[in-house]
PDB file of C-alpha atoms in Angstrom:
ATOM      1  CA  PRO A 583    -103.369 -57.477 -23.449  1.00  0.00           C
ATOM      2  CA  ARG A 584    -101.895 -57.520 -19.987  1.00  0.00           C
ATOM      3  CA  SER A 585     -98.288 -56.601 -19.446  1.00  0.00           C
ATOM      4  CA  PRO A 586     -95.925 -59.475 -18.482  1.00  0.00           C
ATOM      5  CA  ALA A 587     -95.900 -58.326 -14.858  1.00  0.00           C
ATOM      6  CA  SER A 588     -99.658 -58.928 -14.585  1.00  0.00           C
ATOM      7  CA  ARG A 589     -99.891 -62.260 -16.377  1.00  0.00           C
ATOM      8  CA  SER A 590    -100.921 -65.333 -14.439  1.00  0.00           C
ATOM      9  CA  PRO A 591     -98.311 -68.097 -14.187  1.00  0.00           C
ATOM     10  CA  PRO A 592     -98.818 -70.599 -17.026  1.00  0.00           C
ATOM     11  CA  GLY A 593    -100.004 -74.095 -16.201  1.00  0.00           C
ATOM     12  CA  PRO A 594     -98.212 -77.234 -17.375  1.00  0.00           C
ATOM     13  CA  MET A 595     -97.884 -77.309 -21.171  1.00  0.00           C
ATOM     14  CA  ALA A 596     -99.821 -74.017 -21.353  1.00  0.00           C
ATOM     15  CA  ARG A 597     -97.378 -72.291 -23.694  1.00  0.00           C
ATOM     16  CA  PRO A 598     -94.255 -73.106 -25.658  1.00  0.00           C
ATOM     17  CA  PRO A 599     -90.820 -72.564 -24.083  1.00  0.00           C
ATOM     18  CA  ARG A 600     -89.574 -69.000 -23.984  1.00  0.00           C
ATOM     19  CA  ALA A 601     -86.070 -67.947 -24.967  1.00  0.00           C
ATOM     20  CA  LEU A 602     -83.912 -66.009 -22.535  1.00  0.00           C
ATOM     21  CA  VAL A 603     -81.876 -63.161 -24.005  1.00  0.00           C
ATOM     22  CA  ALA A 604     -79.135 -61.139 -22.330  1.00  0.00           C
ATOM     23  CA  VAL A 605     -78.482 -57.486 -23.087  1.00  0.00           C
ATOM     24  CA  ALA A 606     -75.041 -56.120 -22.303  1.00  0.00           C
ATOM     25  CA  GLN A 607     -74.081 -52.630 -21.250  1.00  0.00           C
ATOM     26  CA  VAL A 608     -70.395 -51.708 -21.550  1.00  0.00           C
ATOM     27  CA  THR A 609     -68.043 -48.748 -21.490  1.00  0.00           C
ATOM     28  CA  SER A 610     -65.823 -49.142 -24.536  1.00  0.00           C
ATOM     29  CA  THR A 611     -62.595 -47.159 -24.779  1.00  0.00           C
ATOM     30  CA  PRO A 612     -59.863 -46.970 -27.438  1.00  0.00           C
ATOM     31  CA  ASP A 613     -58.242 -50.003 -25.703  1.00  0.00           C
ATOM     32  CA  LYS A 614     -59.388 -53.000 -27.778  1.00  0.00           C
ATOM     33  CA  GLU A 615     -57.870 -55.593 -25.452  1.00  0.00           C
ATOM     34  CA  ARG A 616     -59.615 -54.174 -22.413  1.00  0.00           C
ATOM     35  CA  ASN A 617     -62.888 -53.950 -24.309  1.00  0.00           C
ATOM     36  CA  PHE A 618     -62.735 -57.574 -25.434  1.00  0.00           C
ATOM     37  CA  ALA A 619     -61.949 -58.795 -21.932  1.00  0.00           C
ATOM     38  CA  GLY A 620     -64.944 -56.934 -20.501  1.00  0.00           C
ATOM     39  CA  CYS A 621     -67.359 -58.071 -23.202  1.00  0.00           C
ATOM     40  CA  ALA A 622     -66.158 -61.682 -23.059  1.00  0.00           C
ATOM     41  CA  ALA A 623     -66.733 -61.791 -19.308  1.00  0.00           C
ATOM     42  CA  LEU A 624     -70.322 -60.611 -19.792  1.00  0.00           C
ATOM     43  CA  VAL A 625     -70.948 -63.135 -22.576  1.00  0.00           C
ATOM     44  CA  ARG A 626     -69.664 -65.977 -20.381  1.00  0.00           C
ATOM     45  CA  GLU A 627     -71.809 -64.775 -17.481  1.00  0.00           C
ATOM     46  CA  ALA A 628     -74.906 -64.638 -19.701  1.00  0.00           C
ATOM     47  CA  ALA A 629     -74.217 -68.078 -21.149  1.00  0.00           C
ATOM     48  CA  GLY A 630     -73.939 -69.438 -17.616  1.00  0.00           C
ATOM     49  CA  ARG A 631     -77.422 -68.072 -16.929  1.00  0.00           C
ATOM     50  CA  GLY A 632     -78.811 -69.904 -19.955  1.00  0.00           C
ATOM     51  CA  ALA A 633     -79.160 -67.026 -22.417  1.00  0.00           C
ATOM     52  CA  ALA A 634     -79.719 -68.100 -26.016  1.00  0.00           C
ATOM     53  CA  ILE A 635     -78.580 -64.771 -27.493  1.00  0.00           C
ATOM     54  CA  VAL A 636     -76.272 -62.120 -26.056  1.00  0.00           C
ATOM     55  CA  PHE A 637     -76.585 -58.589 -27.440  1.00  0.00           C
ATOM     56  CA  LEU A 638     -73.572 -56.247 -27.382  1.00  0.00           C
ATOM     57  CA  PRO A 639     -73.822 -52.516 -28.165  1.00  0.00           C
ATOM     58  CA  GLU A 640     -72.544 -50.314 -30.948  1.00  0.00           C
ATOM     59  CA  GLY A 641     -68.810 -49.781 -30.598  1.00  0.00           C
ATOM     60  CA  PHE A 642     -68.328 -52.976 -28.559  1.00  0.00           C
ATOM     61  CA  ASP A 643     -64.917 -53.348 -30.236  1.00  0.00           C
ATOM     62  CA  PHE A 644     -63.743 -49.797 -29.366  1.00  0.00           C
ATOM     63  CA  ILE A 645     -64.717 -46.143 -29.323  1.00  0.00           C
ATOM     64  CA  GLY A 646     -61.947 -43.928 -30.674  1.00  0.00           C
ATOM     65  CA  THR A 647     -61.133 -40.425 -29.538  1.00  0.00           C
ATOM     66  CA  ASN A 648     -60.987 -39.006 -33.081  1.00  0.00           C
ATOM     67  CA  MET A 649     -61.505 -39.948 -36.719  1.00  0.00           C
ATOM     68  CA  ALA A 650     -57.872 -40.858 -37.400  1.00  0.00           C
ATOM     69  CA  GLN A 651     -57.725 -43.231 -34.437  1.00  0.00           C
ATOM     70  CA  THR A 652     -61.072 -44.789 -35.361  1.00  0.00           C
ATOM     71  CA  LEU A 653     -59.946 -45.497 -38.908  1.00  0.00           C
ATOM     72  CA  GLY A 654     -56.601 -46.810 -37.672  1.00  0.00           C
ATOM     73  CA  LEU A 655     -58.177 -49.273 -35.227  1.00  0.00           C
ATOM     74  CA  ALA A 656     -60.838 -50.616 -37.632  1.00  0.00           C
ATOM     75  CA  GLU A 657     -60.550 -54.200 -38.918  1.00  0.00           C
ATOM     76  CA  PRO A 658     -62.142 -56.376 -41.613  1.00  0.00           C
ATOM     77  CA  LEU A 659     -64.807 -58.928 -40.697  1.00  0.00           C
ATOM     78  CA  ASP A 660     -62.247 -61.705 -41.095  1.00  0.00           C
ATOM     79  CA  GLY A 661     -59.774 -59.971 -38.775  1.00  0.00           C
ATOM     80  CA  ASP A 662     -58.529 -60.715 -35.260  1.00  0.00           C
ATOM     81  CA  ILE A 663     -61.378 -59.240 -33.196  1.00  0.00           C
ATOM     82  CA  MET A 664     -64.179 -60.979 -35.074  1.00  0.00           C
ATOM     83  CA  GLY A 665     -62.169 -64.195 -34.957  1.00  0.00           C
ATOM     84  CA  ARG A 666     -62.051 -63.919 -31.167  1.00  0.00           C
ATOM     85  CA  TYR A 667     -65.806 -63.418 -30.974  1.00  0.00           C
ATOM     86  CA  ALA A 668     -66.386 -66.415 -33.238  1.00  0.00           C
ATOM     87  CA  ASN A 669     -64.337 -68.506 -30.827  1.00  0.00           C
ATOM     88  CA  LEU A 670     -66.278 -67.039 -27.904  1.00  0.00           C
ATOM     89  CA  ALA A 671     -69.616 -67.953 -29.514  1.00  0.00           C
ATOM     90  CA  ARG A 672     -68.396 -71.534 -29.985  1.00  0.00           C
ATOM     91  CA  GLU A 673     -66.991 -71.721 -26.459  1.00  0.00           C
ATOM     92  CA  CYS A 674     -70.234 -70.499 -24.887  1.00  0.00           C
ATOM     93  CA  GLY A 675     -72.694 -72.067 -27.333  1.00  0.00           C
ATOM     94  CA  VAL A 676     -74.629 -68.806 -27.799  1.00  0.00           C
ATOM     95  CA  TRP A 677     -75.709 -66.485 -30.575  1.00  0.00           C
ATOM     96  CA  LEU A 678     -73.921 -63.129 -30.507  1.00  0.00           C
ATOM     97  CA  SER A 679     -75.409 -59.877 -31.767  1.00  0.00           C
ATOM     98  CA  LEU A 680     -72.360 -57.678 -32.275  1.00  0.00           C
ATOM     99  CA  GLY A 681     -73.833 -54.301 -32.983  1.00  0.00           C
ATOM    100  CA  GLY A 682     -71.713 -51.617 -34.479  1.00  0.00           C
ATOM    101  CA  PHE A 683     -68.375 -53.173 -35.495  1.00  0.00           C
ATOM    102  CA  HIS A 684     -65.954 -50.752 -37.141  1.00  0.00           C
ATOM    103  CA  GLU A 685     -65.517 -52.656 -40.412  1.00  0.00           C
ATOM    104  CA  ARG A 686     -62.886 -52.139 -43.065  1.00  0.00           C
ATOM    105  CA  GLY A 687     -64.892 -53.360 -46.043  1.00  0.00           C
ATOM    106  CA  GLY A 688     -63.733 -54.592 -49.419  1.00  0.00           C
ATOM    107  CA  ASP A 689     -63.540 -50.994 -50.663  1.00  0.00           C
ATOM    108  CA  TRP A 690     -61.216 -49.821 -47.870  1.00  0.00           C
ATOM    109  CA  ALA A 691     -58.204 -49.458 -50.169  1.00  0.00           C
ATOM    110  CA  THR A 692     -60.047 -47.060 -52.459  1.00  0.00           C
ATOM    111  CA  THR A 693     -62.354 -45.185 -50.074  1.00  0.00           C
ATOM    112  CA  GLN A 694     -60.349 -45.130 -46.813  1.00  0.00           C
ATOM    113  CA  ARG A 695     -63.742 -45.167 -45.094  1.00  0.00           C
ATOM    114  CA  ILE A 696     -65.331 -47.804 -42.895  1.00  0.00           C
ATOM    115  CA  TYR A 697     -68.765 -49.334 -42.341  1.00  0.00           C
ATOM    116  CA  ASN A 698     -70.712 -49.444 -39.089  1.00  0.00           C
ATOM    117  CA  CYS A 699     -71.588 -53.130 -39.195  1.00  0.00           C
ATOM    118  CA  HIS A 700     -74.013 -55.175 -37.070  1.00  0.00           C
ATOM    119  CA  ALA A 701     -72.655 -58.728 -37.229  1.00  0.00           C
ATOM    120  CA  LEU A 702     -74.666 -61.750 -36.096  1.00  0.00           C
ATOM    121  CA  LEU A 703     -72.827 -64.951 -35.152  1.00  0.00           C
ATOM    122  CA  ASP A 704     -74.428 -68.334 -34.489  1.00  0.00           C
ATOM    123  CA  PRO A 705     -73.232 -70.788 -31.802  1.00  0.00           C
ATOM    124  CA  ALA A 706     -70.864 -72.374 -34.318  1.00  0.00           C
ATOM    125  CA  GLY A 707     -69.142 -69.000 -34.664  1.00  0.00           C
ATOM    126  CA  ASP A 708     -70.356 -68.552 -38.238  1.00  0.00           C
ATOM    127  CA  LEU A 709     -71.300 -65.105 -39.529  1.00  0.00           C
ATOM    128  CA  VAL A 710     -74.961 -65.514 -40.504  1.00  0.00           C
ATOM    129  CA  ALA A 711     -75.788 -61.844 -41.195  1.00  0.00           C
ATOM    130  CA  ALA A 712     -74.046 -58.491 -41.535  1.00  0.00           C
ATOM    131  CA  TYR A 713     -76.080 -55.293 -41.665  1.00  0.00           C
ATOM    132  CA  ARG A 714     -74.250 -52.081 -42.485  1.00  0.00           C
ATOM    133  CA  LYS A 715     -75.828 -48.981 -40.950  1.00  0.00           C
ATOM    134  CA  THR A 716     -77.897 -47.159 -43.546  1.00  0.00           C
ATOM    135  CA  HIS A 717     -78.710 -43.968 -41.612  1.00  0.00           C
ATOM    136  CA  LEU A 718     -75.543 -42.155 -40.553  1.00  0.00           C
ATOM    137  CA  CYS A 719     -75.591 -39.896 -37.520  1.00  0.00           C
ATOM    138  CA  ASP A 720     -74.831 -36.324 -38.588  1.00  0.00           C
ATOM    139  CA  VAL A 721     -76.214 -34.128 -35.809  1.00  0.00           C
ATOM    140  CA  GLU A 722     -75.265 -30.880 -34.108  1.00  0.00           C
ATOM    141  CA  LEU A 723     -76.790 -29.819 -30.810  1.00  0.00           C
ATOM    142  CA  GLU A 724     -75.446 -26.334 -30.361  1.00  0.00           C
ATOM    143  CA  GLY A 725     -72.987 -26.176 -27.506  1.00  0.00           C
ATOM    144  CA  ARG A 726     -73.530 -29.827 -26.517  1.00  0.00           C
ATOM    145  CA  VAL A 727     -72.991 -32.561 -29.125  1.00  0.00           C
ATOM    146  CA  THR A 728     -71.560 -32.577 -32.630  1.00  0.00           C
ATOM    147  CA  MET A 729     -71.287 -35.793 -34.622  1.00  0.00           C
ATOM    148  CA  LYS A 730     -70.594 -36.348 -38.326  1.00  0.00           C
ATOM    149  CA  GLU A 731     -70.501 -40.079 -38.933  1.00  0.00           C
ATOM    150  CA  SER A 732     -70.616 -39.554 -42.692  1.00  0.00           C
ATOM    151  CA  GLY A 733     -67.183 -37.960 -42.508  1.00  0.00           C
ATOM    152  CA  PHE A 734     -65.493 -41.361 -42.195  1.00  0.00           C
ATOM    153  CA  THR A 735     -68.237 -43.975 -42.697  1.00  0.00           C
ATOM    154  CA  ASN A 736     -69.894 -45.341 -45.827  1.00  0.00           C
ATOM    155  CA  PRO A 737     -73.662 -45.858 -45.561  1.00  0.00           C
ATOM    156  CA  GLY A 738     -74.972 -49.357 -46.060  1.00  0.00           C
ATOM    157  CA  THR A 739     -77.034 -50.006 -49.167  1.00  0.00           C
ATOM    158  CA  GLU A 740     -79.573 -52.613 -48.059  1.00  0.00           C
ATOM    159  CA  ILE A 741     -81.817 -53.835 -45.274  1.00  0.00           C
ATOM    160  CA  VAL A 742     -80.969 -57.381 -44.197  1.00  0.00           C
ATOM    161  CA  PRO A 743     -83.877 -59.866 -44.003  1.00  0.00           C
ATOM    162  CA  PRO A 744     -84.724 -61.001 -40.451  1.00  0.00           C
ATOM    163  CA  VAL A 745     -82.725 -64.019 -39.287  1.00  0.00           C
ATOM    164  CA  SER A 746     -84.307 -67.064 -37.615  1.00  0.00           C
ATOM    165  CA  THR A 747     -82.864 -67.595 -34.113  1.00  0.00           C
ATOM    166  CA  PRO A 748     -83.965 -69.602 -31.044  1.00  0.00           C
ATOM    167  CA  ALA A 749     -85.739 -66.463 -29.788  1.00  0.00           C
ATOM    168  CA  GLY A 750     -87.555 -65.646 -33.040  1.00  0.00           C
ATOM    169  CA  LYS A 751     -86.804 -63.787 -36.259  1.00  0.00           C
ATOM    170  CA  LEU A 752     -84.283 -61.045 -35.543  1.00  0.00           C
ATOM    171  CA  GLY A 753     -84.244 -57.763 -37.477  1.00  0.00           C
ATOM    172  CA  LEU A 754     -80.934 -55.888 -37.453  1.00  0.00           C
ATOM    173  CA  ALA A 755     -80.490 -52.125 -37.118  1.00  0.00           C
ATOM    174  CA  ILE A 756     -78.020 -49.777 -35.384  1.00  0.00           C
ATOM    175  CA  CYS A 757     -78.469 -46.742 -33.102  1.00  0.00           C
ATOM    176  CA  TYR A 758     -79.472 -43.746 -35.281  1.00  0.00           C
ATOM    177  CA  ASP A 759     -81.656 -46.121 -37.350  1.00  0.00           C
ATOM    178  CA  LEU A 760     -83.981 -45.986 -34.346  1.00  0.00           C
ATOM    179  CA  ARG A 761     -85.219 -42.577 -35.506  1.00  0.00           C
ATOM    180  CA  PHE A 762     -86.570 -43.999 -38.781  1.00  0.00           C
ATOM    181  CA  PRO A 763     -89.794 -45.994 -38.344  1.00  0.00           C
ATOM    182  CA  GLU A 764     -89.725 -46.851 -42.043  1.00  0.00           C
ATOM    183  CA  LEU A 765     -86.869 -49.291 -41.365  1.00  0.00           C
ATOM    184  CA  SER A 766     -88.598 -50.958 -38.421  1.00  0.00           C
ATOM    185  CA  LEU A 767     -91.843 -51.322 -40.384  1.00  0.00           C
ATOM    186  CA  ALA A 768     -89.965 -52.831 -43.335  1.00  0.00           C
ATOM    187  CA  LEU A 769     -88.399 -55.406 -41.011  1.00  0.00           C
ATOM    188  CA  ARG A 770     -91.810 -56.149 -39.500  1.00  0.00           C
ATOM    189  CA  ARG A 771     -93.278 -56.709 -42.974  1.00  0.00           C
ATOM    190  CA  ALA A 772     -90.393 -59.075 -43.668  1.00  0.00           C
ATOM    191  CA  GLY A 773     -91.375 -61.193 -40.651  1.00  0.00           C
ATOM    192  CA  ALA A 774     -89.342 -59.823 -37.744  1.00  0.00           C
ATOM    193  CA  ASP A 775     -90.353 -60.795 -34.187  1.00  0.00           C
ATOM    194  CA  ILE A 776     -87.497 -58.888 -32.542  1.00  0.00           C
ATOM    195  CA  LEU A 777     -85.901 -55.601 -33.550  1.00  0.00           C
ATOM    196  CA  THR A 778     -82.490 -54.802 -32.165  1.00  0.00           C
ATOM    197  CA  TYR A 779     -80.876 -51.379 -31.848  1.00  0.00           C
ATOM    198  CA  PRO A 780     -77.329 -51.664 -30.468  1.00  0.00           C
ATOM    199  CA  SER A 781     -76.408 -48.104 -29.626  1.00  0.00           C
ATOM    200  CA  ALA A 782     -73.983 -45.533 -28.302  1.00  0.00           C
ATOM    201  CA  PHE A 783     -76.425 -42.709 -27.528  1.00  0.00           C
ATOM    202  CA  THR A 784     -74.975 -39.486 -26.201  1.00  0.00           C
ATOM    203  CA  PHE A 785     -76.240 -38.307 -22.844  1.00  0.00           C
ATOM    204  CA  PRO A 786     -78.356 -35.334 -24.085  1.00  0.00           C
ATOM    205  CA  THR A 787     -80.146 -37.352 -26.791  1.00  0.00           C
ATOM    206  CA  GLY A 788     -80.449 -40.421 -24.597  1.00  0.00           C
ATOM    207  CA  ALA A 789     -82.076 -38.597 -21.709  1.00  0.00           C
ATOM    208  CA  ALA A 790     -84.603 -37.032 -24.067  1.00  0.00           C
ATOM    209  CA  HIS A 791     -85.352 -39.714 -26.638  1.00  0.00           C
ATOM    210  CA  TRP A 792     -83.936 -43.175 -25.841  1.00  0.00           C
ATOM    211  CA  GLU A 793     -86.761 -44.944 -24.031  1.00  0.00           C
ATOM    212  CA  VAL A 794     -89.645 -43.220 -25.804  1.00  0.00           C
ATOM    213  CA  LEU A 795     -88.305 -44.072 -29.272  1.00  0.00           C
ATOM    214  CA  LEU A 796     -87.617 -47.707 -28.358  1.00  0.00           C
ATOM    215  CA  ARG A 797     -91.088 -48.141 -26.896  1.00  0.00           C
ATOM    216  CA  ALA A 798     -92.626 -46.451 -29.937  1.00  0.00           C
ATOM    217  CA  ARG A 799     -90.860 -48.861 -32.303  1.00  0.00           C
ATOM    218  CA  ALA A 800     -92.123 -51.780 -30.196  1.00  0.00           C
ATOM    219  CA  ILE A 801     -95.723 -50.527 -30.173  1.00  0.00           C
ATOM    220  CA  GLU A 802     -95.971 -49.668 -33.852  1.00  0.00           C
ATOM    221  CA  THR A 803     -94.376 -52.929 -35.059  1.00  0.00           C
ATOM    222  CA  GLN A 804     -95.690 -55.170 -32.246  1.00  0.00           C
ATOM    223  CA  CYS A 805     -92.200 -56.646 -31.959  1.00  0.00           C
ATOM    224  CA  TYR A 806     -89.875 -57.129 -29.029  1.00  0.00           C
ATOM    225  CA  VAL A 807     -87.214 -54.412 -29.110  1.00  0.00           C
ATOM    226  CA  VAL A 808     -83.759 -55.158 -27.712  1.00  0.00           C
ATOM    227  CA  ALA A 809     -81.323 -52.289 -27.255  1.00  0.00           C
ATOM    228  CA  ALA A 810     -77.815 -52.824 -25.872  1.00  0.00           C
ATOM    229  CA  ALA A 811     -76.054 -49.561 -25.064  1.00  0.00           C
ATOM    230  CA  GLN A 812     -72.761 -47.923 -24.235  1.00  0.00           C
ATOM    231  CA  THR A 813     -72.611 -46.285 -20.821  1.00  0.00           C
ATOM    232  CA  GLY A 814     -70.346 -43.849 -19.001  1.00  0.00           C
ATOM    233  CA  GLN A 815     -67.061 -42.155 -19.889  1.00  0.00           C
ATOM    234  CA  ASN A 816     -65.722 -43.723 -23.092  1.00  0.00           C
ATOM    235  CA  HIS A 817     -62.871 -41.231 -23.266  1.00  0.00           C
ATOM    236  CA  GLU A 818     -62.187 -37.657 -22.210  1.00  0.00           C
ATOM    237  CA  ARG A 819     -64.473 -36.213 -24.908  1.00  0.00           C
ATOM    238  CA  ARG A 820     -67.424 -38.596 -24.765  1.00  0.00           C
ATOM    239  CA  VAL A 821     -70.026 -39.802 -22.246  1.00  0.00           C
ATOM    240  CA  SER A 822     -72.676 -42.366 -23.244  1.00  0.00           C
ATOM    241  CA  TYR A 823     -76.189 -42.578 -21.825  1.00  0.00           C
ATOM    242  CA  GLY A 824     -76.594 -46.290 -21.038  1.00  0.00           C
ATOM    243  CA  HIS A 825     -79.986 -47.659 -19.940  1.00  0.00           C
ATOM    244  CA  SER A 826     -79.920 -50.794 -22.108  1.00  0.00           C
ATOM    245  CA  LEU A 827     -83.416 -52.218 -22.254  1.00  0.00           C
ATOM    246  CA  VAL A 828     -85.924 -54.689 -23.677  1.00  0.00           C
ATOM    247  CA  ALA A 829     -89.455 -53.591 -24.565  1.00  0.00           C
ATOM    248  CA  ASP A 830     -92.195 -56.100 -25.324  1.00  0.00           C
ATOM    249  CA  PRO A 831     -94.763 -55.837 -28.180  1.00  0.00           C
ATOM    250  CA  TRP A 832     -97.170 -53.948 -25.889  1.00  0.00           C
ATOM    251  CA  GLY A 833     -94.486 -51.304 -25.283  1.00  0.00           C
ATOM    252  CA  THR A 834     -93.753 -52.351 -21.707  1.00  0.00           C
ATOM    253  CA  VAL A 835     -90.112 -52.163 -20.601  1.00  0.00           C
ATOM    254  CA  VAL A 836     -89.536 -55.675 -19.272  1.00  0.00           C
ATOM    255  CA  ALA A 837     -85.788 -55.378 -18.553  1.00  0.00           C
ATOM    256  CA  GLN A 838     -83.435 -52.448 -18.132  1.00  0.00           C
ATOM    257  CA  CYS A 839     -79.907 -51.669 -16.959  1.00  0.00           C
ATOM    258  CA  GLY A 840     -79.129 -48.612 -14.888  1.00  0.00           C
ATOM    259  CA  ASP A 841     -75.725 -46.971 -14.936  1.00  0.00           C
ATOM    260  CA  GLY A 842     -72.451 -48.796 -15.384  1.00  0.00           C
ATOM    261  CA  PRO A 843     -71.466 -51.987 -17.187  1.00  0.00           C
ATOM    262  CA  GLY A 844     -73.572 -55.095 -16.683  1.00  0.00           C
ATOM    263  CA  LEU A 845     -76.378 -57.271 -18.028  1.00  0.00           C
ATOM    264  CA  CYS A 846     -80.147 -57.388 -18.028  1.00  0.00           C
ATOM    265  CA  TYR A 847     -82.249 -60.382 -19.044  1.00  0.00           C
ATOM    266  CA  ALA A 848     -85.644 -60.896 -20.648  1.00  0.00           C
ATOM    267  CA  ASP A 849     -87.801 -63.785 -21.823  1.00  0.00           C
ATOM    268  CA  ILE A 850     -88.939 -63.580 -25.436  1.00  0.00           C
ATOM    269  CA  ASP A 851     -92.488 -64.945 -25.454  1.00  0.00           C
ATOM    270  CA  LEU A 852     -93.672 -65.414 -29.035  1.00  0.00           C
ATOM    271  CA  GLU A 853     -97.100 -66.630 -27.952  1.00  0.00           C
ATOM    272  CA  TYR A 854     -97.627 -63.326 -26.149  1.00  0.00           C
ATOM    273  CA  LEU A 855     -96.403 -61.487 -29.258  1.00  0.00           C
ATOM    274  CA  ARG A 856     -98.918 -63.322 -31.428  1.00  0.00           C
ATOM    275  CA  GLY A 857    -101.676 -62.478 -28.944  1.00  0.00           C
ATOM    276  CA  VAL A 858    -100.909 -58.750 -29.132  1.00  0.00           C
ATOM    277  CA  ARG A 859    -100.971 -58.887 -32.918  1.00  0.00           C
ATOM    278  CA  ARG A 860    -104.277 -60.754 -32.983  1.00  0.00           C
ATOM    279  CA  GLN A 861    -106.005 -58.318 -30.658  1.00  0.00           C
ATOM    280  CA  ILE A 862    -104.820 -55.132 -32.385  1.00  0.00           C
ATOM    281  CA  PRO A 863    -104.080 -56.176 -36.002  1.00  0.00           C
ATOM    282  CA  VAL A 864    -102.487 -52.917 -37.147  1.00  0.00           C
ATOM    283  CA  HIS A 865    -100.300 -54.742 -39.665  1.00  0.00           C
ATOM    284  CA  GLU A 866    -103.399 -55.817 -41.599  1.00  0.00           C
ATOM    285  CA  HIS A 867    -104.989 -52.360 -41.258  1.00  0.00           C
ATOM    286  CA  ARG A 868    -102.167 -50.437 -42.932  1.00  0.00           C
ATOM    287  CA  ARG A 869    -103.108 -48.576 -46.131  1.00  0.00           C
ATOM    288  CA  HIS A 870    -100.078 -49.051 -48.337  1.00  0.00           C
ATOM    289  CA  ASP A 871    -102.191 -47.909 -51.277  1.00  0.00           C
ATOM    290  CA  LEU A 872    -102.277 -44.407 -49.747  1.00  0.00           C
ATOM    291  CA  TYR A 873     -98.908 -43.869 -48.083  1.00  0.00           C
ATOM    292  CA  GLY A 874     -96.546 -41.766 -50.113  1.00  0.00           C
ATOM    293  CA  THR A 875     -99.295 -40.248 -52.276  1.00  0.00           C
ATOM    294  CA  VAL A 876     -99.841 -36.972 -50.400  1.00  0.00           C
ATOM    295  CA  GLY A 877     -99.274 -34.055 -52.737  1.00  0.00           C
ATOM    296  CA  LEU A 878     -98.724 -36.213 -55.806  1.00  0.00           C
TER     297      LEU A 878
END
């Protein structure tokens, strides 16, 4: 299949309408008010351009400087911040992918730990899905980056079925989940057309792995991959990589942000997606009868 850049313009009635999506890139700080103002401005801008869905990155609500501050700033899903985003979705008439909300769950009183929650709102402001990050980021790059998400975050316990949206069926994941193709393949088997990885990649890991992993997930699942990202200096101890992007089912990057806050846009073309899957039907060629049997 040809990449979108090389396709001929469609004739009248040649293909069904495509859905425009907007991918936000922001620099969250511990200041929740400032963060909301910046994100809301981008959502309104994207809605004015006709986007059906706006994707915000992990930590869109805030990025704390330490564990105590992060736990102190976290809120439940029915709290003030999510209420503001519900109102924003209604005001703008758009779907909102809110990836990586610091959620005080129902077990907060007993665990004093939070969830990293990808919340999906419809244009009525209703919460239609909530995926809690299942793979927690515990990594140590000697002399460069140390993260231990499991020190204050509970892992999620389930994969959420893909959600039907105007752009196609949306599969929810978060950041470090990107490193686990098993999750993306499970979402593909469940009918996903789009996989989304809202992220806050560090600069060393982003420069090395960000684009190649996103394109790999797109190629192996033959899905669109949408990845909104944090960028720049979040606080004195953290810099995020940025480079929010959209990859199509052929693995071509069809939209990408550079450095700094902003938006990029992409058309989701489900007819093109179906064409890729017809021509290279890897989904039908998988040998589930063999996988997992090595050494047994």
